[in-house]
Amino acid sequence: MLDSNIKTQLKAYLEKLQQPIELVAALDSRPAATDMRQLLNDITELSDKVSLRENGSAALQPSFAIGRPGETARISFAGIPMGHEFTSLVLALLQTGGHPPKVDAAVIEQIKALPGKFHFETFISLSCHNCPDVVQALNLMAVLNPGISHTMIDGALFQDEVERRKIMAVPTVFLNGEEFGAGRMSIEEIIAKLDTGAATRAAEQIASKEVFDVLVVGGGPAGASAAIYAARKGIRTGLLAERFGGQVMDTVGIENFISVKATEGPKLVAGLEEHVKEYPVDVMNLQRATQLIPGDLIEIKLENGASVKSKSVILATGARWREMNVPGEKEYRGKGVAYCPHCDGPLFKGKRVAVIGGGNSGVEAAIDLAGIVGHVTLLEFDGQLRADAVLQKKLHSLPNVTVITKALSTEVTGNGEKVNGLVYKDRNTDEMKRIELEGIFVQIGLLPNTDWLKGAVDLSNRGEIEIDAKGQTSVPGVFAAGDCTTVPYKQIIIAMGAGATASLSAFDHLIRSSAAD
């Protein structure tokens, strides 16, 4: 099951085990069970601290659990955790065996203090790059708190279960049999949903903070860069983020980050977070800004009721997926309407889907999906596709893809539980047409996260923050950087440079302001 290189690496990891662990397998007669047995045998052969026994009592088979001998295992994998989930398996082995996690001590104590019984189930696809964060967070919580257990379920392997629970997006998490959440969630977000007093405590803590010299709003590449540059100047620096990493967390392959031949969004974000933590930056994660009030001290109000004041502010709130804004889209989001073909594509195996958008993202999505689903219909508003020629050539070579141009999507239809079609207007004839399908993947670009800034700073007609060459906005002391601004090209490397520019400009503003005083 595992090749020699992976075995060598895994053996080195398993040498870090501090306590014996036991793998408990529940294997049926399916081919996947044979592969799972081989995987588990490979693991046990690599360490004398790992044992294996079979127990056919699990509800989902094939599956296996990881625990300590003599104790009820609290981590289970219903499916073979390879691909993106292999790291989840390795961490589960290490953490169950006593290897300390790389999590803040305060978070660990908060997990240990959670009262009650919590059984989580996470439906994933092995190609999903968002799923491992959720799986790893819940596995760690199960290790730390005896009242918590967690099962990862591979949706592709357990299609009947996916259909029964009407799951059409991953990751989807159930808690004690009821849907708990969908999409990427950090361990802090999960804890906040369980610990009802966490938000109030966070608001009180934030409200008591002293005035910052520079306050960065946004935790993506631009925000991280700005915070690092500010902290290196030795000034009091804060960073507010609704989700550290921002849109990059949802990016699969990154091949144009100079000096790094190839990486993935979550890996890059982990590096950004580690770098930021090297400096005395006060990071306030999971905080949504709702209002900016200009003044000698600039005030940022938060959704939780708290507010923060700073002598200067850098806005780096990034962008989000653009929606079609048609009837039925919101009602069927996660029920057939999706925005990540890599994550949710495997759930539509053999089915009919549509891709909305003929740019590079849309065409790449259609190409990827064509290898999984039964048929792809790509709809483009313009009279021709806008993707690179090489992508268009590949797209047109695929037998199970139909391209429709001059198509205006007007409605998502469904049966109340899931998507069953898409209505569009043929812009050549003004005729309304309907396609029967089970999934719709929206790939029509990004919108800046600037709604909360309307009336506070000047915005372009696209909602982007207007800035000059130094990152200065229309408000003195307020700077901006990254995808939320009028910068012409939305690229990670450009956002990082813009964050540095805005930070240096903010520092220059502080120097000139203090000199004037």
C-alpha angles and dihedrals in degrees: 000000000000120000121231095260093053091045091054092051093044092049089056091051093048090056085072092065110120097186135032116266132197129215113210113197129199106190130179130187099274120117089246089063090059090053091046093051089051091050092051092047090051090054096048091050090058098060137027088213091068122077132180134211133166123235119171096201100099116113093223117052137224093038141122137205132215120216145127121280112270093017131095107258113241100188121069136175116205095191137023108293100218129128111035090353097060089088088053089056094048093049092047090054094047097043094046086051092056102263106148116248123235094243130120114269091235091057091049092052091047090054093048091051096054108117125214139034119299124181112185127192120190121196110208143166119225091232093055113110092190096055101071093063090057094042093048093047094052093043090054091048088053090052093051101041122047089206093063128077131172139196124193111210122197103220093203091058096044102042093153090058090047091053093045093053093039094235115174102159136046141258094034116168128203123196117201089340097310125102108263103177147319133226131027114338127177121220089253091054092050092049091048090057091051099039102061093188095054096088093052092048091048092050092051091048094049093046090057095056120117123244114286126222090216125014117191116202108202135041104218127105093291093047095045091049092048092049093050093049091048095047091050088061089062095243128132105272131187132182125201116193133174086202121358109236095028119198092351089072087068095048116106111191124022114186103154101063100117115244091015110085095199138351141148130248099249091048092051091047091051088055092048092051092048091050093049090051089058087073133055094262115150100224115198105187128189091031122134117204114219106174142018117207114192122218143112083300111034114223126209115195119206134213091245091061098258125116135204128206129208141170089232136011133206115202112210102153096143125201142286136216112289113239127216090235093213129136112281097022097102094037092056100036105133089012096080101318108098140166102197116064092182092056103037102026096092090059089065097054110159093001134115117259140170130220117207113210136047100214125103093283094050096046093045089051092051091050093050094046093048089070092056112029131059097244138356125207113194116201123196125184093211126071092254140023117268098205124113114283094245091056093047091051091053092046094052091050092063115098097208098054128094120191120206119185129190088036122147111198109221109168144012111217129200145159095250093270105051144359118283103168154350128236119209138171118238100227091202094061104011086235117148113230135181131211120202111224145136102227141034123197113197114210107161104127137264140306122211116246094235106113090112091056098059109129093011101076132010114271130191122241086266092055094254120142109253112232138170128227091284095050092254116153127204090274119075111244093017117106132174139202142178135020094342091067138072091263103136100228123051103210132140094235092048091049091053092051091047090051090054091048093051091047094051089047091051090051090050089050091052092050093049092045093052091046090053090052 
